[in-house]
């Protein structure tokens, strides 16, 4: 059960609710072959993706189906939005079809909140602009917890394009709330000093930033940003901020690597590291996405009733 | 000839250095008497008891964007002038960003002709600095000056080409008209959603640094010292711009500035729940900026307070914050919000009255509004200590989106005369 009807972000979420979600996700993760068709029977889940996404959408779809929900996917890119319909018009139209849960991804920060103000369904934010991506942060936390047994006290470096990353924000809130020591590592052009005002240490030197960290979380960087905009070139970016074996030596001895995907191999992360299953948690993150989203769908359905 | 008595009010007139309890008699369209001796009520057609009210020279709103022509459905010119008059504004100046743009004498003639038949506030115009507000080609400033514009303005994009700006200023100086400039660096402000701040970071919105305003302002101030053009910085919102203005005024440059209530009563934390009625241009700034604006009003660095009225369609506000249009209604809240500086920040009534009437007139070379025998009876009456809450739905105009929804105010407009005629309902 959640205290709020919608799951729009991690910021401000009570810690017991976060832990409940993680425990429930852990329960589902331990039963990967099992379906729970009673949990969301008679429930309609609408996936509204205003921005392209494969992994998140599929992950939500599988999660909903394993809970017995009817799922509808709407890729809004090619639909009435192109004909000038506003977000609220689209929401009102879909609302008339009485879905129970709306899973929304949008390129504009705050769009799921706006949607939630105009529909009866419970809204789950599947990523909005630069704002939040709460289910990603929850699945990342679950991944860490299942791999290392705890989150409190861990040193975790979030590295890459912080300014434009909703994953960075949600993870920052969640991992800090659960007692991890989070650091941000980024070129100065991609991390606003206002993050420091939020009490997070910022490092512009990758080796110093990841020194002693048990978890190194890499973020995706859009390639066009590395063509003389925020960074001079991909070549320089990889040299200074790409994760390679050499830099990784500065991290804790058994440091684990994460990435929300999709990866730019050879730009932000060396393939050798990404594909090394003894170090990389990237595949586990994808696997645990389903269990995490099952827990989230169940929780908002419960809060709604 | 009709005779109206305004009695028992507090007469405040900065240009006459007047602050006293007394009365005013309006005969026809002129002020016939200003004094303390209460005449016999029986001689008047109308007697208004102004106990607890300030009687001030008519307010001038020097920054209003009319939706008419082009978007009359949002607010027609006659509705705007009626709403402004009802809100205590005796004269207003409209910006050129209409559709079509006000960049020619013929546009000015036609709008002035239309406005002359409407009731409410008197109407003045700024001409566009550049053709179609393209920020590339100087508009027919001379023709527009002959047609009676009070100055030249840009839209919400600054003229970034310094050479063009120099030429416009030089030409305006020749015409003896002021330039009214909205200052924002085109690169630093491009694609931004709000003020650069921790709030912006949390909301995942793109921030504009406050110096985006100051960079262009400082360039302009350098061009003012080169050209000698009269220059007015519009809706100033940041502490760093205040510093630049203070320095320029100390040097004796012919520079004035205004701000609007949002910049001295609200800060960027107001946007924390993506409420698009707080999406303005310039964006709401941080608390230190807000306090610096109040200091600047108190010490006269900011001369005038204007509404920055800008009707926006509801459809263009019911969007994610970053996609929503900037702007909000302002004429109907200008006076009570300006007077809140007296209630909450102890700024003197004389200063507020000056910022609302004398200062805009001086900048625009309009006759100085005053409470003096023989002058046109343009008078605003404001009741102090009258608590209420702002609601857009109470506005007379159709333009009802306001960042001050539910805001508590302590004064209200109790009367307004334009050329001797009451324009309040």
mmCIF file of C-alpha atoms in Angstrom, chain B residues 12-230:
data_model
loop_
_atom_site.group_PDB
_atom_site.id
_atom_site.type_symbol
_atom_site.label_atom_id
_atom_site.label_comp_id
_atom_site.label_asym_id
_atom_site.label_seq_id
_atom_site.Cartn_x
_atom_site.Cartn_y
_atom_site.Cartn_z
ATOM 1 C CA UNK B 12 -0.831 61.868 -2.030
ATOM 2 C CA UNK B 13 0.802 63.655 -4.924
ATOM 3 C CA UNK B 14 4.565 63.227 -5.312
ATOM 4 C CA UNK B 15 5.028 65.968 -7.900
ATOM 5 C CA UNK B 16 3.241 68.526 -5.691
ATOM 6 C CA UNK B 17 4.903 67.115 -2.578
ATOM 7 C CA UNK B 18 1.452 66.601 -1.123
ATOM 8 C CA UNK B 19 0.473 64.146 1.616
ATOM 9 C CA UNK B 20 -2.507 65.379 3.604
ATOM 10 C CA UNK B 21 -6.090 64.644 4.510
ATOM 11 C CA UNK B 22 -8.445 66.612 2.337
ATOM 12 C CA UNK B 23 -10.814 66.710 -0.559
ATOM 13 C CA UNK B 24 -10.830 67.085 -4.294
ATOM 14 C CA UNK B 25 -13.517 68.641 -6.444
ATOM 15 C CA UNK B 26 -13.847 67.500 -10.037
ATOM 16 C CA UNK B 27 -15.705 69.857 -12.376
ATOM 17 C CA UNK B 28 -16.262 68.540 -15.885
ATOM 18 C CA UNK B 29 -13.026 66.865 -16.830
ATOM 19 C CA UNK B 30 -10.724 68.949 -14.654
ATOM 20 C CA UNK B 31 -9.720 69.217 -11.014
ATOM 21 C CA UNK B 32 -11.366 72.364 -9.671
ATOM 22 C CA UNK B 33 -10.230 72.283 -6.088
ATOM 23 C CA UNK B 34 -7.716 70.549 -3.826
ATOM 24 C CA UNK B 35 -8.012 71.432 -0.174
ATOM 25 C CA UNK B 36 -8.733 70.732 3.436
ATOM 26 C CA UNK B 37 -11.857 72.865 3.934
ATOM 27 C CA UNK B 38 -14.841 70.610 3.448
ATOM 28 C CA UNK B 39 -17.386 72.316 1.195
ATOM 29 C CA UNK B 40 -21.136 71.872 1.510
ATOM 30 C CA UNK B 41 -22.270 68.515 0.115
ATOM 31 C CA UNK B 42 -25.392 70.053 -1.345
ATOM 32 C CA UNK B 43 -23.498 71.659 -4.235
ATOM 33 C CA UNK B 44 -22.431 68.338 -5.828
ATOM 34 C CA UNK B 45 -23.885 65.816 -8.233
ATOM 35 C CA UNK B 46 -21.827 63.054 -6.627
ATOM 36 C CA UNK B 47 -20.106 62.852 -3.266
ATOM 37 C CA UNK B 48 -17.694 60.012 -2.533
ATOM 38 C CA UNK B 49 -16.506 59.446 1.005
ATOM 39 C CA UNK B 50 -12.838 58.465 0.744
ATOM 40 C CA UNK B 51 -12.296 57.795 4.422
ATOM 41 C CA UNK B 52 -9.416 55.285 4.737
ATOM 42 C CA UNK B 53 -8.473 55.775 1.089
ATOM 43 C CA UNK B 54 -5.483 57.167 -0.744
ATOM 44 C CA UNK B 55 -6.430 59.611 -3.483
ATOM 45 C CA UNK B 56 -3.581 59.630 -5.974
ATOM 46 C CA UNK B 57 -2.807 60.953 -9.439
ATOM 47 C CA UNK B 58 -4.055 58.412 -11.990
ATOM 48 C CA UNK B 59 -2.018 55.223 -12.255
ATOM 49 C CA UNK B 60 -0.202 54.522 -15.538
ATOM 50 C CA UNK B 61 0.526 50.909 -16.444
ATOM 51 C CA UNK B 62 3.528 51.161 -18.737
ATOM 52 C CA UNK B 63 3.797 47.491 -19.667
ATOM 53 C CA UNK B 64 0.734 45.746 -21.069
ATOM 54 C CA UNK B 65 0.498 43.310 -23.936
ATOM 55 C CA UNK B 66 -2.865 43.646 -25.619
ATOM 56 C CA UNK B 67 -4.170 40.487 -27.269
ATOM 57 C CA UNK B 68 -5.988 42.686 -29.781
ATOM 58 C CA UNK B 69 -5.405 42.624 -32.742
ATOM 59 C CA UNK B 70 -4.840 38.955 -33.458
ATOM 60 C CA UNK B 71 -6.225 37.176 -30.403
ATOM 61 C CA UNK B 72 -9.303 39.247 -29.568
ATOM 62 C CA UNK B 73 -11.043 36.150 -28.247
ATOM 63 C CA UNK B 74 -8.639 36.221 -25.285
ATOM 64 C CA UNK B 75 -9.289 39.878 -24.520
ATOM 65 C CA UNK B 76 -10.463 42.604 -26.860
ATOM 66 C CA UNK B 77 -8.996 46.064 -26.664
ATOM 67 C CA UNK B 78 -12.260 47.464 -25.313
ATOM 68 C CA UNK B 79 -12.346 44.761 -22.613
ATOM 69 C CA UNK B 80 -8.739 45.487 -21.690
ATOM 70 C CA UNK B 81 -9.306 49.228 -21.338
ATOM 71 C CA UNK B 82 -12.518 48.714 -19.367
ATOM 72 C CA UNK B 83 -10.867 46.189 -17.032
ATOM 73 C CA UNK B 84 -7.854 48.440 -16.532
ATOM 74 C CA UNK B 85 -10.047 51.458 -15.737
ATOM 75 C CA UNK B 86 -12.069 49.415 -13.310
ATOM 76 C CA UNK B 87 -8.792 48.368 -11.669
ATOM 77 C CA UNK B 88 -7.671 51.949 -11.098
ATOM 78 C CA UNK B 89 -5.451 52.363 -14.149
ATOM 79 C CA UNK B 90 -6.093 55.640 -15.946
ATOM 80 C CA UNK B 91 -3.610 55.127 -18.785
ATOM 81 C CA UNK B 92 -1.856 52.097 -20.185
ATOM 82 C CA UNK B 93 0.817 51.493 -22.774
ATOM 83 C CA UNK B 94 0.518 48.469 -25.016
ATOM 84 C CA UNK B 95 3.437 46.469 -26.364
ATOM 85 C CA UNK B 96 3.878 45.798 -30.078
ATOM 86 C CA UNK B 97 3.764 41.961 -30.083
ATOM 87 C CA UNK B 98 0.268 41.712 -31.513
ATOM 88 C CA UNK B 99 -0.693 39.991 -34.744
ATOM 89 C CA UNK B 100 0.072 41.790 -36.972
ATOM 90 C CA UNK B 101 2.940 43.452 -35.142
ATOM 91 C CA UNK B 102 2.656 47.151 -34.394
ATOM 92 C CA UNK B 103 5.531 48.286 -36.573
ATOM 93 C CA UNK B 104 3.964 50.915 -38.822
ATOM 94 C CA UNK B 105 2.217 54.246 -38.533
ATOM 95 C CA UNK B 106 -0.958 52.891 -40.093
ATOM 96 C CA UNK B 107 -1.302 50.259 -37.353
ATOM 97 C CA UNK B 108 -0.877 52.950 -34.738
ATOM 98 C CA UNK B 109 -3.432 55.253 -36.342
ATOM 99 C CA UNK B 110 -6.017 52.518 -36.565
ATOM 100 C CA UNK B 111 -5.560 51.261 -33.001
ATOM 101 C CA UNK B 112 -5.593 54.742 -31.527
ATOM 102 C CA UNK B 113 -8.735 55.525 -33.451
ATOM 103 C CA UNK B 114 -10.448 52.403 -32.154
ATOM 104 C CA UNK B 115 -9.308 52.985 -28.591
ATOM 105 C CA UNK B 116 -10.565 56.573 -28.597
ATOM 106 C CA UNK B 117 -14.146 55.328 -28.682
ATOM 107 C CA UNK B 118 -13.722 52.884 -25.791
ATOM 108 C CA UNK B 119 -14.462 53.548 -22.146
ATOM 109 C CA UNK B 120 -11.886 53.010 -19.430
ATOM 110 C CA UNK B 121 -8.167 53.648 -19.386
ATOM 111 C CA UNK B 122 -6.517 55.926 -21.936
ATOM 112 C CA UNK B 123 -4.488 54.083 -24.527
ATOM 113 C CA UNK B 124 -0.879 54.567 -25.612
ATOM 114 C CA UNK B 125 1.371 52.457 -27.767
ATOM 115 C CA UNK B 126 4.940 51.370 -28.156
ATOM 116 C CA UNK B 127 6.115 50.769 -31.692
ATOM 117 C CA UNK B 128 8.225 47.744 -32.544
ATOM 118 C CA UNK B 129 11.957 48.441 -32.633
ATOM 119 C CA UNK B 130 12.373 46.088 -35.577
ATOM 120 C CA UNK B 131 10.212 45.131 -38.558
ATOM 121 C CA UNK B 132 7.779 42.385 -37.529
ATOM 122 C CA UNK B 133 9.892 42.189 -34.351
ATOM 123 C CA UNK B 134 12.458 40.216 -36.353
ATOM 124 C CA UNK B 135 15.343 41.685 -34.339
ATOM 125 C CA UNK B 136 17.171 42.164 -37.637
ATOM 126 C CA UNK B 137 15.794 45.208 -39.454
ATOM 127 C CA UNK B 138 15.007 48.603 -37.936
ATOM 128 C CA UNK B 139 11.326 49.450 -38.190
ATOM 129 C CA UNK B 140 9.955 52.815 -39.408
ATOM 130 C CA UNK B 141 10.653 54.505 -36.115
ATOM 131 C CA UNK B 142 10.300 58.024 -37.466
ATOM 132 C CA UNK B 143 6.877 57.418 -38.993
ATOM 133 C CA UNK B 144 5.702 55.729 -35.808
ATOM 134 C CA UNK B 145 7.024 58.630 -33.733
ATOM 135 C CA UNK B 146 4.959 61.030 -35.855
ATOM 136 C CA UNK B 147 1.936 58.777 -35.364
ATOM 137 C CA UNK B 148 2.345 59.251 -31.632
ATOM 138 C CA UNK B 149 4.039 56.229 -30.087
ATOM 139 C CA UNK B 150 5.507 56.904 -26.661
ATOM 140 C CA UNK B 151 8.564 54.719 -27.216
ATOM 141 C CA UNK B 152 9.925 51.659 -28.983
ATOM 142 C CA UNK B 153 9.972 48.145 -27.589
ATOM 143 C CA UNK B 154 11.002 44.624 -28.489
ATOM 144 C CA UNK B 155 9.216 41.359 -27.798
ATOM 145 C CA UNK B 156 10.411 38.791 -25.285
ATOM 146 C CA UNK B 157 13.602 38.318 -27.271
ATOM 147 C CA UNK B 158 16.367 40.852 -27.010
ATOM 148 C CA UNK B 159 18.048 42.491 -29.972
ATOM 149 C CA UNK B 160 21.230 40.462 -29.798
ATOM 150 C CA UNK B 161 23.066 42.236 -32.604
ATOM 151 C CA UNK B 162 24.926 45.052 -30.836
ATOM 152 C CA UNK B 163 25.425 47.020 -34.034
ATOM 153 C CA UNK B 164 21.700 47.013 -34.776
ATOM 154 C CA UNK B 165 20.984 47.983 -31.182
ATOM 155 C CA UNK B 166 23.441 50.871 -31.460
ATOM 156 C CA UNK B 167 21.742 52.107 -34.624
ATOM 157 C CA UNK B 168 18.256 51.829 -33.132
ATOM 158 C CA UNK B 169 19.399 53.776 -30.090
ATOM 159 C CA UNK B 170 21.083 56.450 -32.193
ATOM 160 C CA UNK B 171 17.952 56.810 -34.313
ATOM 161 C CA UNK B 172 15.667 56.915 -31.261
ATOM 162 C CA UNK B 173 17.842 59.590 -29.722
ATOM 163 C CA UNK B 174 17.315 61.644 -32.877
ATOM 164 C CA UNK B 175 13.547 61.153 -32.465
ATOM 165 C CA UNK B 176 13.727 61.815 -28.699
ATOM 166 C CA UNK B 177 11.865 58.613 -27.869
ATOM 167 C CA UNK B 178 12.900 56.048 -25.257
ATOM 168 C CA UNK B 179 13.822 52.436 -25.975
ATOM 169 C CA UNK B 180 12.012 49.921 -23.751
ATOM 170 C CA UNK B 181 14.053 46.743 -23.770
ATOM 171 C CA UNK B 182 13.367 43.256 -22.452
ATOM 172 C CA UNK B 183 16.811 41.928 -21.613
ATOM 173 C CA UNK B 184 17.747 38.279 -22.009
ATOM 174 C CA UNK B 185 20.794 36.757 -23.594
ATOM 175 C CA UNK B 186 19.481 34.656 -26.486
ATOM 176 C CA UNK B 187 21.924 31.815 -25.917
ATOM 177 C CA UNK B 188 21.700 31.579 -22.142
ATOM 178 C CA UNK B 189 17.906 31.761 -22.240
ATOM 179 C CA UNK B 190 17.277 29.482 -25.216
ATOM 180 C CA UNK B 191 15.036 26.478 -24.401
ATOM 181 C CA UNK B 192 15.021 27.293 -20.691
ATOM 182 C CA UNK B 193 11.997 26.656 -18.492
ATOM 183 C CA UNK B 194 12.611 28.616 -15.304
ATOM 184 C CA UNK B 195 15.248 30.273 -13.148
ATOM 185 C CA UNK B 196 18.431 28.261 -12.675
ATOM 186 C CA UNK B 197 18.155 26.995 -9.120
ATOM 187 C CA UNK B 198 17.935 23.980 -6.880
ATOM 188 C CA UNK B 199 14.199 23.930 -7.595
ATOM 189 C CA UNK B 200 14.908 23.657 -11.323
ATOM 190 C CA UNK B 201 17.316 20.793 -10.679
ATOM 191 C CA UNK B 202 14.750 18.947 -8.581
ATOM 192 C CA UNK B 203 11.991 19.438 -11.120
ATOM 193 C CA UNK B 204 14.225 18.400 -13.992
ATOM 194 C CA UNK B 205 13.591 21.732 -15.707
ATOM 195 C CA UNK B 206 16.207 23.678 -17.604
ATOM 196 C CA UNK B 207 17.317 26.781 -15.769
ATOM 197 C CA UNK B 208 18.163 30.219 -17.102
ATOM 198 C CA UNK B 209 20.902 31.868 -15.042
ATOM 199 C CA UNK B 210 19.874 35.279 -13.722
ATOM 200 C CA UNK B 211 22.845 36.904 -15.451
ATOM 201 C CA UNK B 212 21.154 36.181 -18.806
ATOM 202 C CA UNK B 213 19.248 39.396 -18.076
ATOM 203 C CA UNK B 214 22.233 41.340 -16.802
ATOM 204 C CA UNK B 215 24.563 40.543 -19.700
ATOM 205 C CA UNK B 216 22.230 42.221 -22.199
ATOM 206 C CA UNK B 217 21.388 45.044 -19.783
ATOM 207 C CA UNK B 218 25.064 45.859 -19.267
ATOM 208 C CA UNK B 219 25.692 45.841 -23.001
ATOM 209 C CA UNK B 220 22.743 48.184 -23.462
ATOM 210 C CA UNK B 221 23.983 50.504 -20.738
ATOM 211 C CA UNK B 222 27.313 50.747 -22.542
ATOM 212 C CA UNK B 223 25.437 51.607 -25.733
ATOM 213 C CA UNK B 224 23.465 54.250 -23.826
ATOM 214 C CA UNK B 225 26.675 55.974 -22.826
ATOM 215 C CA UNK B 226 27.806 55.791 -26.458
ATOM 216 C CA UNK B 227 24.576 57.049 -28.035
ATOM 217 C CA UNK B 228 22.911 59.155 -25.326
ATOM 218 C CA UNK B 229 19.591 57.418 -26.040
ATOM 219 C CA UNK B 230 16.933 57.398 -23.325
#
